[in-house]
mmCIF file of C-alpha atoms in Angstrom:
data_model
loop_
_atom_site.group_PDB
_atom_site.id
_atom_site.type_symbol
_atom_site.label_atom_id
_atom_site.label_comp_id
_atom_site.label_asym_id
_atom_site.label_seq_id
_atom_site.Cartn_x
_atom_site.Cartn_y
_atom_site.Cartn_z
ATOM 1 C CA MET A 1134 -3.187 1.933 -7.444
ATOM 2 C CA ARG A 1135 -1.470 5.300 -7.366
ATOM 3 C CA LEU A 1136 -3.772 7.697 -5.634
ATOM 4 C CA GLY A 1137 -4.022 11.445 -5.115
ATOM 5 C CA VAL A 1138 -5.745 12.583 -1.967
ATOM 6 C CA LEU A 1139 -7.850 15.761 -1.800
ATOM 7 C CA PHE A 1140 -6.318 17.266 1.284
ATOM 8 C CA SER A 1141 -7.563 20.105 3.563
ATOM 9 C CA GLY A 1142 -5.384 19.120 6.523
ATOM 10 C CA GLY A 1143 -8.473 18.361 8.677
ATOM 11 C CA LYS A 1144 -9.513 15.133 10.302
ATOM 12 C CA ASP A 1145 -11.736 13.866 7.428
ATOM 13 C CA SER A 1146 -9.108 14.171 4.745
ATOM 14 C CA CYS A 1147 -6.404 12.698 7.074
ATOM 15 C CA LEU A 1148 -8.735 9.733 7.889
ATOM 16 C CA ALA A 1149 -9.586 9.256 4.209
ATOM 17 C CA LEU A 1150 -5.785 9.281 3.448
ATOM 18 C CA TYR A 1151 -5.019 6.838 6.235
ATOM 19 C CA LYS A 1152 -7.719 4.384 4.945
ATOM 20 C CA ALA A 1153 -6.377 4.771 1.348
ATOM 21 C CA MET A 1154 -2.856 4.017 2.578
ATOM 22 C CA GLN A 1155 -3.948 0.622 3.915
ATOM 23 C CA GLU A 1156 -4.883 -0.549 0.471
ATOM 24 C CA HIS A 1157 -3.074 1.604 -2.075
ATOM 25 C CA LYS A 1158 -0.104 3.954 -2.621
ATOM 26 C CA ALA A 1159 -0.950 7.594 -1.818
ATOM 27 C CA VAL A 1160 1.515 9.424 -4.106
ATOM 28 C CA CYS A 1161 0.391 13.022 -3.665
ATOM 29 C CA LEU A 1162 -1.890 15.328 -1.710
ATOM 30 C CA ILE A 1163 -3.901 17.952 -3.558
ATOM 31 C CA SER A 1164 -4.941 21.201 -1.892
ATOM 32 C CA LEU A 1165 -6.829 24.151 -3.230
ATOM 33 C CA VAL A 1166 -6.103 27.394 -1.435
ATOM 34 C CA SER A 1167 -9.340 29.328 -1.553
ATOM 35 C CA GLU A 1168 -9.359 33.104 -1.228
ATOM 36 C CA ASN A 1169 -13.011 32.956 -0.278
ATOM 37 C CA PRO A 1170 -13.596 32.061 3.403
ATOM 38 C CA GLU A 1171 -17.141 30.930 2.532
ATOM 39 C CA SER A 1172 -15.890 28.438 -0.140
ATOM 40 C CA TYR A 1173 -18.534 25.910 -1.230
ATOM 41 C CA MET A 1174 -16.011 23.075 -1.546
ATOM 42 C CA PHE A 1175 -12.876 23.736 0.317
ATOM 43 C CA HIS A 1176 -12.003 24.002 3.971
ATOM 44 C CA THR A 1177 -10.226 27.314 4.534
ATOM 45 C CA PRO A 1178 -8.757 27.951 8.094
ATOM 46 C CA ASN A 1179 -5.173 26.986 8.187
ATOM 47 C CA ILE A 1180 -5.114 25.614 4.674
ATOM 48 C CA HIS A 1181 -1.488 27.008 4.439
ATOM 49 C CA ILE A 1182 -0.565 24.363 7.020
ATOM 50 C CA THR A 1183 -1.226 21.607 4.423
ATOM 51 C CA LYS A 1184 2.285 22.216 3.061
ATOM 52 C CA LEU A 1185 3.811 21.580 6.408
ATOM 53 C CA GLN A 1186 1.605 18.492 6.875
ATOM 54 C CA SER A 1187 2.841 17.170 3.496
ATOM 55 C CA GLY A 1188 6.370 17.469 4.814
ATOM 56 C CA ALA A 1189 5.373 15.751 8.065
ATOM 57 C CA ILE A 1190 3.665 12.851 6.249
ATOM 58 C CA GLY A 1191 6.383 12.560 3.559
ATOM 59 C CA ILE A 1192 3.946 12.794 0.577
ATOM 60 C CA PRO A 1193 4.350 15.698 -1.875
ATOM 61 C CA ILE A 1194 1.542 18.167 -2.352
ATOM 62 C CA VAL A 1195 0.065 19.822 -5.428
ATOM 63 C CA MET A 1196 -1.270 23.253 -4.351
ATOM 64 C CA LEU A 1197 -3.323 25.622 -6.445
ATOM 65 C CA LYS A 1198 -4.916 28.953 -5.672
ATOM 66 C CA THR A 1199 -8.619 29.518 -6.332
ATOM 67 C CA LYS A 1200 -10.758 32.591 -5.948
ATOM 68 C CA GLY A 1201 -13.389 30.222 -4.385
ATOM 69 C CA GLN A 1202 -16.373 31.360 -6.468
ATOM 70 C CA LYS A 1203 -19.093 28.693 -6.733
ATOM 71 C CA GLU A 1204 -18.375 27.043 -10.091
ATOM 72 C CA GLU A 1205 -15.041 28.601 -10.820
ATOM 73 C CA GLU A 1206 -13.430 26.721 -7.983
ATOM 74 C CA LEU A 1207 -14.520 23.487 -9.623
ATOM 75 C CA ILE A 1208 -12.571 24.437 -12.703
ATOM 76 C CA ASP A 1209 -9.542 25.059 -10.548
ATOM 77 C CA LEU A 1210 -10.042 21.763 -8.728
ATOM 78 C CA LYS A 1211 -10.121 20.008 -12.087
ATOM 79 C CA LYS A 1212 -6.875 21.744 -13.030
ATOM 80 C CA ALA A 1213 -5.186 20.674 -9.842
ATOM 81 C CA ILE A 1214 -6.317 17.027 -10.266
ATOM 82 C CA ALA A 1215 -5.179 17.052 -13.904
ATOM 83 C CA LYS A 1216 -1.811 18.490 -12.729
ATOM 84 C CA ALA A 1217 -1.525 15.651 -10.206
ATOM 85 C CA LYS A 1218 -2.442 13.064 -12.889
ATOM 86 C CA LYS A 1219 0.276 14.431 -15.199
ATOM 87 C CA GLU A 1220 3.033 14.926 -12.525
ATOM 88 C CA TYR A 1221 2.404 11.883 -10.301
ATOM 89 C CA LYS A 1222 0.686 9.470 -12.713
ATOM 90 C CA ILE A 1223 -2.292 9.007 -10.343
ATOM 91 C CA GLU A 1224 -4.962 6.549 -11.295
ATOM 92 C CA GLY A 1225 -7.591 7.686 -8.717
ATOM 93 C CA ILE A 1226 -8.632 10.339 -6.273
ATOM 94 C CA VAL A 1227 -9.565 9.976 -2.612
ATOM 95 C CA SER A 1228 -11.837 12.431 -0.872
ATOM 96 C CA GLY A 1229 -12.981 12.842 2.696
ATOM 97 C CA ALA A 1230 -16.565 13.622 1.608
ATOM 98 C CA VAL A 1231 -18.971 12.406 4.309
ATOM 99 C CA ARG A 1232 -22.445 13.506 3.317
ATOM 100 C CA SER A 1233 -22.315 16.473 0.923
ATOM 101 C CA VAL A 1234 -23.955 15.355 -2.323
ATOM 102 C CA TYR A 1235 -22.793 18.689 -3.766
ATOM 103 C CA GLN A 1236 -19.193 18.026 -2.980
ATOM 104 C CA ALA A 1237 -19.176 14.274 -3.804
ATOM 105 C CA SER A 1238 -20.895 14.599 -7.204
ATOM 106 C CA ARG A 1239 -18.645 17.332 -8.426
ATOM 107 C CA ILE A 1240 -15.538 15.232 -7.501
ATOM 108 C CA GLU A 1241 -17.130 12.209 -9.238
ATOM 109 C CA LYS A 1242 -17.726 14.206 -12.366
ATOM 110 C CA ILE A 1243 -14.143 15.544 -12.516
ATOM 111 C CA CYS A 1244 -12.855 11.978 -12.013
ATOM 112 C CA LYS A 1245 -15.119 10.666 -14.753
ATOM 113 C CA ASP A 1246 -13.877 13.367 -17.101
ATOM 114 C CA LEU A 1247 -10.227 12.684 -16.328
ATOM 115 C CA GLU A 1248 -10.669 8.906 -16.352
ATOM 116 C CA LEU A 1249 -9.752 8.473 -12.785
ATOM 117 C CA TRP A 1250 -11.080 6.240 -10.037
ATOM 118 C CA CYS A 1251 -12.909 8.022 -7.249
ATOM 119 C CA PHE A 1252 -12.873 6.853 -3.658
ATOM 120 C CA ASN A 1253 -14.904 8.363 -0.776
ATOM 121 C CA PRO A 1254 -14.088 5.972 2.124
ATOM 122 C CA LEU A 1255 -15.883 8.069 4.754
ATOM 123 C CA TRP A 1256 -19.145 8.343 2.727
ATOM 124 C CA LEU A 1257 -22.184 8.319 4.958
ATOM 125 C CA ILE A 1258 -20.152 7.376 8.004
ATOM 126 C CA ASN A 1259 -21.942 8.124 11.319
ATOM 127 C CA GLN A 1260 -20.524 11.361 12.610
ATOM 128 C CA GLY A 1261 -19.909 10.064 16.196
ATOM 129 C CA GLU A 1262 -18.198 6.985 14.768
ATOM 130 C CA LEU A 1263 -15.994 9.230 12.658
ATOM 131 C CA LEU A 1264 -14.802 11.072 15.800
ATOM 132 C CA LYS A 1265 -14.247 7.875 17.614
ATOM 133 C CA GLU A 1266 -12.151 6.544 14.710
ATOM 134 C CA VAL A 1267 -10.055 9.687 14.774
ATOM 135 C CA LEU A 1268 -9.388 8.973 18.484
ATOM 136 C CA LYS A 1269 -8.823 5.277 18.071
ATOM 137 C CA ASN A 1270 -6.224 5.962 15.418
ATOM 138 C CA LYS A 1271 -4.460 8.367 17.722
ATOM 139 C CA PHE A 1272 -4.720 11.509 15.535
ATOM 140 C CA LYS A 1273 -3.795 14.651 17.337
ATOM 141 C CA THR A 1274 -6.441 17.088 16.054
ATOM 142 C CA ILE A 1275 -7.280 20.561 17.107
ATOM 143 C CA ILE A 1276 -10.479 22.654 16.514
ATOM 144 C CA SER A 1277 -9.234 25.308 14.147
ATOM 145 C CA GLY A 1278 -12.591 26.912 13.413
ATOM 146 C CA VAL A 1279 -16.082 27.160 14.900
ATOM 147 C CA PHE A 1280 -19.046 28.391 12.925
ATOM 148 C CA ALA A 1281 -22.255 27.663 14.883
ATOM 149 C CA TYR A 1282 -24.034 28.136 18.119
ATOM 150 C CA PRO A 1283 -23.180 27.065 20.858
ATOM 151 C CA PHE A 1284 -19.479 27.040 20.215
ATOM 152 C CA ASP A 1285 -17.748 29.777 22.193
ATOM 153 C CA LYS A 1286 -14.119 31.042 21.951
ATOM 154 C CA SER A 1287 -12.891 28.420 24.355
ATOM 155 C CA TYR A 1288 -13.204 25.708 21.764
ATOM 156 C CA LEU A 1289 -10.705 27.300 19.397
ATOM 157 C CA GLY A 1290 -7.327 25.454 19.462
ATOM 158 C CA LYS A 1291 -8.690 22.715 21.790
ATOM 159 C CA ILE A 1292 -7.465 19.170 21.128
ATOM 160 C CA ILE A 1293 -10.097 16.600 20.177
ATOM 161 C CA ASN A 1294 -9.681 14.008 22.927
ATOM 162 C CA ARG A 1295 -12.200 11.632 24.423
ATOM 163 C CA LYS A 1296 -13.717 14.288 26.603
ATOM 164 C CA MET A 1297 -14.172 16.636 23.634
ATOM 165 C CA VAL A 1298 -15.666 13.826 21.557
ATOM 166 C CA ASN A 1299 -18.269 13.155 24.329
ATOM 167 C CA ASN A 1300 -18.873 16.841 24.595
ATOM 168 C CA LEU A 1301 -19.411 17.185 20.792
ATOM 169 C CA ILE A 1302 -21.803 14.280 20.756
ATOM 170 C CA GLU A 1303 -23.759 15.734 23.685
ATOM 171 C CA LEU A 1304 -23.995 19.166 21.941
ATOM 172 C CA SER A 1305 -25.107 17.462 18.745
ATOM 173 C CA GLU A 1306 -27.984 15.855 20.552
ATOM 174 C CA LYS A 1307 -28.990 19.002 22.397
ATOM 175 C CA TYR A 1308 -28.577 21.485 19.508
ATOM 176 C CA ARG A 1309 -29.107 19.247 16.426
ATOM 177 C CA ILE A 1310 -25.685 19.955 15.011
ATOM 178 C CA ASN A 1311 -23.332 17.475 13.412
ATOM 179 C CA PRO A 1312 -20.842 16.216 16.071
ATOM 180 C CA ALA A 1313 -18.020 15.933 13.530
ATOM 181 C CA GLY A 1314 -18.834 19.286 11.920
ATOM 182 C CA GLU A 1315 -19.941 17.916 8.570
ATOM 183 C CA GLY A 1316 -22.379 20.739 8.271
ATOM 184 C CA GLY A 1317 -19.500 23.200 8.687
ATOM 185 C CA GLU A 1318 -20.023 23.712 12.400
ATOM 186 C CA ILE A 1319 -16.401 23.143 13.178
ATOM 187 C CA GLU A 1320 -13.153 22.888 11.196
ATOM 188 C CA THR A 1321 -10.167 20.928 12.329
ATOM 189 C CA THR A 1322 -6.425 20.631 11.681
ATOM 190 C CA VAL A 1323 -4.411 17.482 12.257
ATOM 191 C CA LEU A 1324 -1.030 17.988 13.900
ATOM 192 C CA ASP A 1325 -0.003 14.368 14.236
ATOM 193 C CA ALA A 1326 -1.143 10.897 13.210
ATOM 194 C CA PRO A 1327 0.385 7.334 12.957
ATOM 195 C CA PHE A 1328 1.454 7.986 9.336
ATOM 196 C CA PHE A 1329 3.110 11.283 10.112
ATOM 197 C CA LYS A 1330 6.940 10.862 10.110
ATOM 198 C CA LYS A 1331 7.277 14.176 12.002
ATOM 199 C CA LYS A 1332 4.701 16.025 14.079
ATOM 200 C CA ILE A 1333 3.650 19.642 13.835
ATOM 201 C CA LYS A 1334 4.371 21.974 16.806
ATOM 202 C CA VAL A 1335 2.415 25.199 16.800
ATOM 203 C CA THR A 1336 4.664 27.995 18.095
ATOM 204 C CA GLY A 1337 2.563 30.964 17.270
ATOM 205 C CA SER A 1338 -1.280 31.394 16.932
ATOM 206 C CA LYS A 1339 -4.085 33.832 17.043
ATOM 207 C CA LYS A 1340 -7.838 33.547 17.844
ATOM 208 C CA GLU A 1341 -10.360 35.461 15.809
ATOM 209 C CA TYR A 1342 -13.934 35.194 17.273
ATOM 210 C CA LYS A 1343 -17.259 36.941 16.990
ATOM 211 C CA ASP A 1344 -20.828 35.737 17.518
ATOM 212 C CA TYR A 1345 -20.175 31.952 17.517
ATOM 213 C CA SER A 1346 -17.909 32.195 14.587
ATOM 214 C CA GLY A 1347 -14.154 32.121 14.744
ATOM 215 C CA ASN A 1348 -10.813 30.710 13.673
ATOM 216 C CA PHE A 1349 -7.730 29.501 15.494
ATOM 217 C CA ILE A 1350 -5.102 30.760 13.032
ATOM 218 C CA ILE A 1351 -1.706 29.013 13.104
ATOM 219 C CA LYS A 1352 0.782 31.803 12.524
ATOM 220 C CA LYS A 1353 3.963 29.875 13.193
ATOM 221 C CA ALA A 1354 4.543 26.135 13.246
ATOM 222 C CA GLU A 1355 7.416 23.728 12.813
ATOM 223 C CA LEU A 1356 8.046 20.042 12.290
ATOM 224 C CA VAL A 1357 9.553 18.264 15.226
ATOM 225 C CA LYS A 1358 10.844 14.681 15.739
ATOM 226 C CA LYS A 1359 8.325 12.112 17.094
ATOM 227 C CA MET B 799 -31.167 -13.137 7.098
ATOM 228 C CA ILE B 800 -30.260 -10.585 4.457
ATOM 229 C CA LEU B 801 -27.324 -11.176 2.099
ATOM 230 C CA ILE B 802 -25.550 -8.101 1.035
ATOM 231 C CA ILE B 803 -23.381 -8.719 -2.077
ATOM 232 C CA SER B 804 -20.410 -6.451 -2.730
ATOM 233 C CA THR B 805 -19.716 -5.750 -6.397
ATOM 234 C CA CYS B 806 -16.594 -3.714 -5.653
ATOM 235 C CA ARG B 807 -13.321 -4.604 -7.285
ATOM 236 C CA GLU B 808 -11.453 -2.470 -4.771
ATOM 237 C CA LYS B 809 -11.781 -2.953 -1.029
ATOM 238 C CA LEU B 810 -11.496 0.708 -0.500
ATOM 239 C CA SER B 811 -14.810 1.210 -2.390
ATOM 240 C CA GLU B 812 -16.690 -1.110 -0.089
ATOM 241 C CA SER B 813 -16.584 1.565 2.736
ATOM 242 C CA GLU B 814 -18.509 3.814 0.327
ATOM 243 C CA PHE B 815 -20.965 1.363 -1.362
ATOM 244 C CA VAL B 816 -21.313 -1.563 1.090
ATOM 245 C CA ARG B 817 -20.706 -0.230 4.628
ATOM 246 C CA PRO B 818 -23.728 2.212 4.401
ATOM 247 C CA LEU B 819 -26.003 -0.763 3.576
ATOM 248 C CA GLU B 820 -24.618 -2.743 6.460
ATOM 249 C CA GLU B 821 -25.147 0.152 8.777
ATOM 250 C CA LEU B 822 -28.835 0.463 7.628
ATOM 251 C CA ALA B 823 -29.364 -3.255 8.232
ATOM 252 C CA LYS B 824 -27.798 -2.864 11.697
ATOM 253 C CA LYS B 825 -30.033 0.204 12.465
ATOM 254 C CA LEU B 826 -33.094 -1.896 11.504
ATOM 255 C CA GLU B 827 -31.776 -4.745 13.720
ATOM 256 C CA LYS B 828 -31.905 -7.138 10.755
ATOM 257 C CA GLU B 829 -29.577 -10.116 10.634
ATOM 258 C CA PHE B 830 -27.314 -9.911 7.648
ATOM 259 C CA PHE B 831 -24.102 -11.139 6.205
ATOM 260 C CA THR B 832 -21.904 -9.630 3.498
ATOM 261 C CA LYS B 833 -20.085 -11.516 0.655
ATOM 262 C CA HIS B 834 -18.143 -10.459 -2.364
ATOM 263 C CA TYR B 835 -19.847 -11.472 -5.556
ATOM 264 C CA THR B 836 -17.024 -13.789 -6.534
ATOM 265 C CA LEU B 837 -17.495 -15.782 -3.353
ATOM 266 C CA VAL B 838 -21.299 -16.193 -3.164
ATOM 267 C CA ASN B 839 -22.282 -19.891 -3.149
ATOM 268 C CA LYS B 840 -25.443 -21.912 -3.351
ATOM 269 C CA SER B 841 -25.861 -22.151 0.456
ATOM 270 C CA ASP B 842 -25.483 -18.424 0.872
ATOM 271 C CA LEU B 843 -28.456 -17.988 -1.407
ATOM 272 C CA GLU B 844 -30.485 -20.680 0.307
ATOM 273 C CA ASN B 845 -29.687 -19.316 3.707
ATOM 274 C CA SER B 846 -30.827 -15.745 2.998
ATOM 275 C CA GLU B 847 -34.352 -14.392 2.842
ATOM 276 C CA LYS B 848 -33.494 -11.516 0.605
ATOM 277 C CA VAL B 849 -30.507 -10.204 -1.243
ATOM 278 C CA ILE B 850 -29.142 -6.704 -1.870
ATOM 279 C CA ILE B 851 -26.541 -6.217 -4.642
ATOM 280 C CA SER B 852 -24.436 -3.068 -3.927
ATOM 281 C CA GLY B 853 -23.180 -0.431 -6.271
ATOM 282 C CA THR B 854 -19.558 0.333 -6.903
ATOM 283 C CA ALA B 855 -17.252 2.984 -8.313
ATOM 284 C CA VAL B 856 -18.065 4.555 -11.732
ATOM 285 C CA LYS B 857 -14.775 3.321 -13.092
ATOM 286 C CA ASP B 858 -15.320 -0.324 -11.889
ATOM 287 C CA PHE B 859 -16.675 -2.681 -14.496
ATOM 288 C CA ARG B 860 -15.098 -5.932 -13.426
ATOM 289 C CA TYR B 861 -18.437 -7.213 -12.056
ATOM 290 C CA TYR B 862 -19.943 -6.535 -15.432
ATOM 291 C CA GLU B 863 -17.433 -8.615 -17.329
ATOM 292 C CA GLU B 864 -18.257 -11.528 -14.930
ATOM 293 C CA THR B 865 -22.063 -11.042 -14.665
ATOM 294 C CA ALA B 866 -22.899 -13.869 -17.267
ATOM 295 C CA GLU B 867 -20.956 -16.403 -15.194
ATOM 296 C CA LEU B 868 -21.212 -15.219 -11.632
ATOM 297 C CA PHE B 869 -24.697 -13.807 -11.404
ATOM 298 C CA LYS B 870 -26.533 -16.406 -13.527
ATOM 299 C CA TRP B 871 -28.193 -17.641 -10.243
ATOM 300 C CA ILE B 872 -30.481 -14.528 -10.485
ATOM 301 C CA ARG B 873 -32.385 -16.222 -13.385
ATOM 302 C CA GLU B 874 -33.794 -18.789 -11.016
ATOM 303 C CA PHE B 875 -33.883 -16.688 -7.836
ATOM 304 C CA LYS B 876 -37.368 -16.466 -6.373
ATOM 305 C CA LYS B 877 -36.713 -14.421 -3.215
ATOM 306 C CA PRO B 878 -36.775 -10.578 -2.945
ATOM 307 C CA LEU B 879 -33.758 -9.065 -4.611
ATOM 308 C CA LEU B 880 -32.658 -5.387 -4.766
ATOM 309 C CA GLY B 881 -29.934 -4.272 -7.150
ATOM 310 C CA ILE B 882 -28.485 -0.843 -6.603
ATOM 311 C CA CYS B 883 -26.713 0.985 -9.466
ATOM 312 C CA ALA B 884 -24.219 -1.748 -10.516
ATOM 313 C CA GLY B 885 -26.827 -4.104 -9.130
ATOM 314 C CA PHE B 886 -29.383 -2.587 -11.491
ATOM 315 C CA GLN B 887 -27.086 -3.249 -14.464
ATOM 316 C CA ILE B 888 -26.452 -6.816 -13.333
ATOM 317 C CA ILE B 889 -30.164 -7.572 -13.057
ATOM 318 C CA SER B 890 -30.760 -5.992 -16.466
ATOM 319 C CA GLU B 891 -27.956 -7.938 -18.097
ATOM 320 C CA VAL B 892 -29.110 -11.260 -16.577
ATOM 321 C CA PHE B 893 -32.508 -10.763 -18.020
ATOM 322 C CA ASN B 894 -31.228 -9.779 -21.420
ATOM 323 C CA GLU B 895 -32.038 -6.109 -21.267
ATOM 324 C CA LYS B 896 -29.902 -3.847 -23.405
ATOM 325 C CA LEU B 897 -27.569 -1.488 -21.566
ATOM 326 C CA THR B 898 -26.552 1.764 -23.189
ATOM 327 C CA GLU B 899 -24.374 4.709 -22.111
ATOM 328 C CA ASN B 900 -26.157 7.200 -19.797
ATOM 329 C CA GLU B 901 -24.059 9.322 -17.453
ATOM 330 C CA MET B 902 -26.005 10.567 -14.425
ATOM 331 C CA ILE B 903 -23.903 12.027 -11.616
ATOM 332 C CA GLY B 904 -25.460 14.186 -9.004
ATOM 333 C CA GLN B 905 -28.936 14.864 -7.676
ATOM 334 C CA PHE B 906 -31.887 14.334 -10.114
ATOM 335 C CA ASP B 907 -35.628 14.299 -9.630
ATOM 336 C CA VAL B 908 -37.435 11.066 -9.669
ATOM 337 C CA SER B 909 -41.224 10.535 -10.489
ATOM 338 C CA VAL B 910 -42.995 7.399 -9.393
ATOM 339 C CA VAL B 911 -45.410 6.138 -12.017
ATOM 340 C CA LEU B 912 -46.466 2.748 -10.576
ATOM 341 C CA GLN B 913 -47.771 1.803 -7.178
ATOM 342 C CA ASN B 914 -45.181 -0.297 -5.397
ATOM 343 C CA LYS B 915 -43.964 -1.496 -2.001
ATOM 344 C CA LEU B 916 -40.661 0.453 -1.880
ATOM 345 C CA THR B 917 -41.316 4.168 -2.405
ATOM 346 C CA GLU B 918 -43.317 6.399 -0.146
ATOM 347 C CA LYS B 919 -43.464 9.644 -2.153
ATOM 348 C CA ASN B 920 -44.490 10.297 -5.758
ATOM 349 C CA GLU B 921 -41.762 12.818 -6.523
ATOM 350 C CA PHE B 922 -38.335 13.019 -4.720
ATOM 351 C CA PRO B 923 -34.717 14.012 -5.456
ATOM 352 C CA ALA B 924 -32.192 11.116 -5.534
ATOM 353 C CA TYR B 925 -28.457 10.839 -5.795
ATOM 354 C CA PHE B 926 -27.060 9.139 -8.917
ATOM 355 C CA VAL B 927 -23.526 8.036 -9.778
ATOM 356 C CA CYS B 928 -24.052 5.872 -12.806
ATOM 357 C CA SER B 929 -22.969 5.567 -16.421
ATOM 358 C CA LYS B 930 -25.488 3.277 -18.035
ATOM 359 C CA LYS B 931 -29.216 2.818 -18.499
ATOM 360 C CA ALA B 932 -31.276 -0.238 -19.534
ATOM 361 C CA THR B 933 -34.250 -1.180 -21.630
ATOM 362 C CA LYS B 934 -37.324 -2.609 -19.861
ATOM 363 C CA ARG B 935 -38.643 -5.579 -21.852
ATOM 364 C CA ASN B 936 -38.978 -7.959 -18.817
ATOM 365 C CA PHE B 937 -39.548 -5.257 -16.269
ATOM 366 C CA ASN B 938 -42.180 -2.844 -15.152
ATOM 367 C CA VAL B 939 -40.998 0.650 -14.630
ATOM 368 C CA ILE B 940 -41.857 1.967 -11.147
ATOM 369 C CA ALA B 941 -40.146 5.366 -11.575
ATOM 370 C CA PHE B 942 -38.484 7.551 -14.145
ATOM 371 C CA SER B 943 -36.019 10.441 -14.047
ATOM 372 C CA GLY B 944 -36.807 12.388 -17.093
ATOM 373 C CA LYS B 945 -37.193 9.621 -19.673
ATOM 374 C CA VAL B 946 -34.813 7.265 -17.960
ATOM 375 C CA PRO B 947 -36.299 4.222 -16.039
ATOM 376 C CA VAL B 948 -34.668 4.424 -12.593
ATOM 377 C CA ILE B 949 -36.642 1.971 -10.500
ATOM 378 C CA ILE B 950 -37.661 -1.236 -12.287
ATOM 379 C CA LYS B 951 -39.449 -4.404 -11.067
ATOM 380 C CA HIS B 952 -39.440 -7.810 -12.666
ATOM 381 C CA LYS B 953 -42.960 -8.524 -14.044
ATOM 382 C CA GLU B 954 -43.432 -11.643 -11.984
ATOM 383 C CA ARG B 955 -40.890 -11.661 -9.163
ATOM 384 C CA GLU B 956 -39.840 -9.283 -6.314
ATOM 385 C CA ILE B 957 -36.714 -8.303 -8.170
ATOM 386 C CA TYR B 958 -35.991 -4.645 -8.173
ATOM 387 C CA GLY B 959 -33.306 -2.537 -9.884
ATOM 388 C CA ILE B 960 -32.598 0.965 -8.694
ATOM 389 C CA LEU B 961 -30.301 3.125 -10.817
ATOM 390 C CA PHE B 962 -29.645 5.660 -8.094
ATOM 391 C CA HIS B 963 -28.206 5.238 -4.567
ATOM 392 C CA PRO B 964 -31.227 5.026 -2.222
ATOM 393 C CA GLU B 965 -28.938 4.785 0.799
ATOM 394 C CA VAL B 966 -27.904 8.433 0.330
ATOM 395 C CA MET B 967 -31.031 10.455 0.209
ATOM 396 C CA ASN B 968 -33.827 7.816 0.247
ATOM 397 C CA GLU B 969 -33.100 5.415 3.028
ATOM 398 C CA GLU B 970 -36.817 4.478 3.279
ATOM 399 C CA ILE B 971 -36.556 2.565 0.026
ATOM 400 C CA VAL B 972 -33.902 0.286 1.491
ATOM 401 C CA ILE B 973 -35.818 -0.005 4.704
ATOM 402 C CA ASN B 974 -39.064 -0.917 2.948
ATOM 403 C CA PHE B 975 -37.116 -3.545 0.909
ATOM 404 C CA CYS B 976 -35.585 -5.006 4.165
ATOM 405 C CA ASN B 977 -39.114 -5.115 5.643
ATOM 406 C CA LEU B 978 -40.726 -6.858 2.665
#
């Protein structure tokens, strides 16, 4: 089946893409660039890197801007998916939805309307297991945003390695947060994975942080040989 | 031993509709095995104490085309059986209930109208991803969402159909079934 993958550039959409690639042909990525940092549906920090990731993976990307207002962004998402269906003849959509009923049901409805299959391969996956799977598959993932106590500035830009996974799991037990950030506690950006033909090298970045909320903004990055 | 039956045409759908059921069974420390509906044989059914039939993608109807042939064993099945979403449709079809179009995608409120062994609350929200509903000639209705029967039970046997996905927001229903 020819599939389009809803792609934010974070670990969840990359893992969903990786799983979809084992069974089907991922023919395009789909990204909505939200102008609203509090977007209900779409991951925002470093969304501009998705274009570079598309080049690194070797799969084209359909990008559409959205103002990111609650229901309006769903209309924009439907437009982007319809565009992917027309241009890349996709038969289905893959999302990295893990537990958000809001997110999953809206994607399901759009797929139903556009007569597309809908796949959510990470649905209800245990958050700790998700992080372990990211490690097992050798994704190079950085924390590109923190949005909850107790995350301080030092987490921004850090690589998610075994030590970090253990730390996130410990924090989740102590502070009752989701270790993989499903509740929006952290956002991530994937710089390399087994299906990347080239990897991303960050050459310029900036940290913005205040009161347990901040972003690691990639200002300059390039594709390099693996 | 619990038999979990996958109704998914696509393997990629199994991580969404079957894996969560397997993880629940593991969490409960119940012994289980999983089989695709096309591979279930007589000894699988004899060796299991109860059976759960999974849901599948909204666009997937292959199981439905094959229900008459591959799920006819349900007619004579006397052990506890739980059909989720696609499983609900399969059970309804096997017992000659009429299925009609009924799209329900998202969160809807459920009201329990009949005392039963699966639910713990009288009113609760549930997650639906379904496109059909069924009549209820051979079944008692345990719960409705609006006017739509969403939990049904066979009048004589422990055969349940649930139109929503209890594994998403109502795990206790699956747990209570596993503990029957």
